[in-house]
Amino acid sequence: MHIHKYERIWLVAGLAMLAFFIAVIATGAVVDGFVPPSRVQTIDPTKVAQTPPFDHPGLRKVADGAYEAYYVAQIFSFNPATISIPVGSRVTFYVTSSDVEHGFSIPETGVNTMVTPGWVSSVSHTFNKPGTFLLICNEYCGAGHQLMASKVEVK
Ligand code: CUA
């Protein structure tokens, strides 16, 4: 089979780039120890329902105006389904998944993280505007993905 010279050059260049990009990812993963974004700790994804504090997901007040919210993401819902906080509260969200990869995003805020089984993702936000904020899954996770949502009420 005859392959034109230019075509061969492009094939080699394409394969070289592919090899280079894979090497960059592999180096990041192995040498630099890259892990899922904003992780603070690991968890056994098969024992989420038995592992504190995720055995009792929900909102905890840690100080005046400061809260921690523990969420379990699972197909196709978030637990808790709703949290209510006063205006001006700073909330640190801790999220883990008991099944597959999910997303955790509150549009209009900076809250947006991946939720990877085996890891606890964490992100903080101060809610200075009253209203009901939709918290959605923005990683496709299956047939009911578009139903996966929860609410943050700020009053
Ligand atoms: Cu969970 Cu999409």
Short mmCIF file of C-alpha atoms and ligand atoms in Angstrom, two decimals, residues 102 137 139-141 145 148, ligand 1:
data_model
loop_
_atom_site.label_atom_id
_atom_site.label_comp_id
_atom_site.label_asym_id
_atom_site.label_seq_id
_atom_site.Cartn_x
_atom_site.Cartn_y
_atom_site.Cartn_z
CA HIS A 102 -21.65 13.02 39.73
CA CYS A 137 -25.68 17.43 39.04
CA GLU A 139 -21.96 15.29 35.14
CA TYR A 140 -23.99 12.88 33.07
CA CYS A 141 -24.63 9.96 35.44
CA HIS A 145 -29.41 12.58 35.40
CA MET A 148 -30.83 15.02 40.02
CU1 CUA B 1 -25.74 12.71 38.99
CU2 CUA B 1 -25.88 13.54 36.77
#
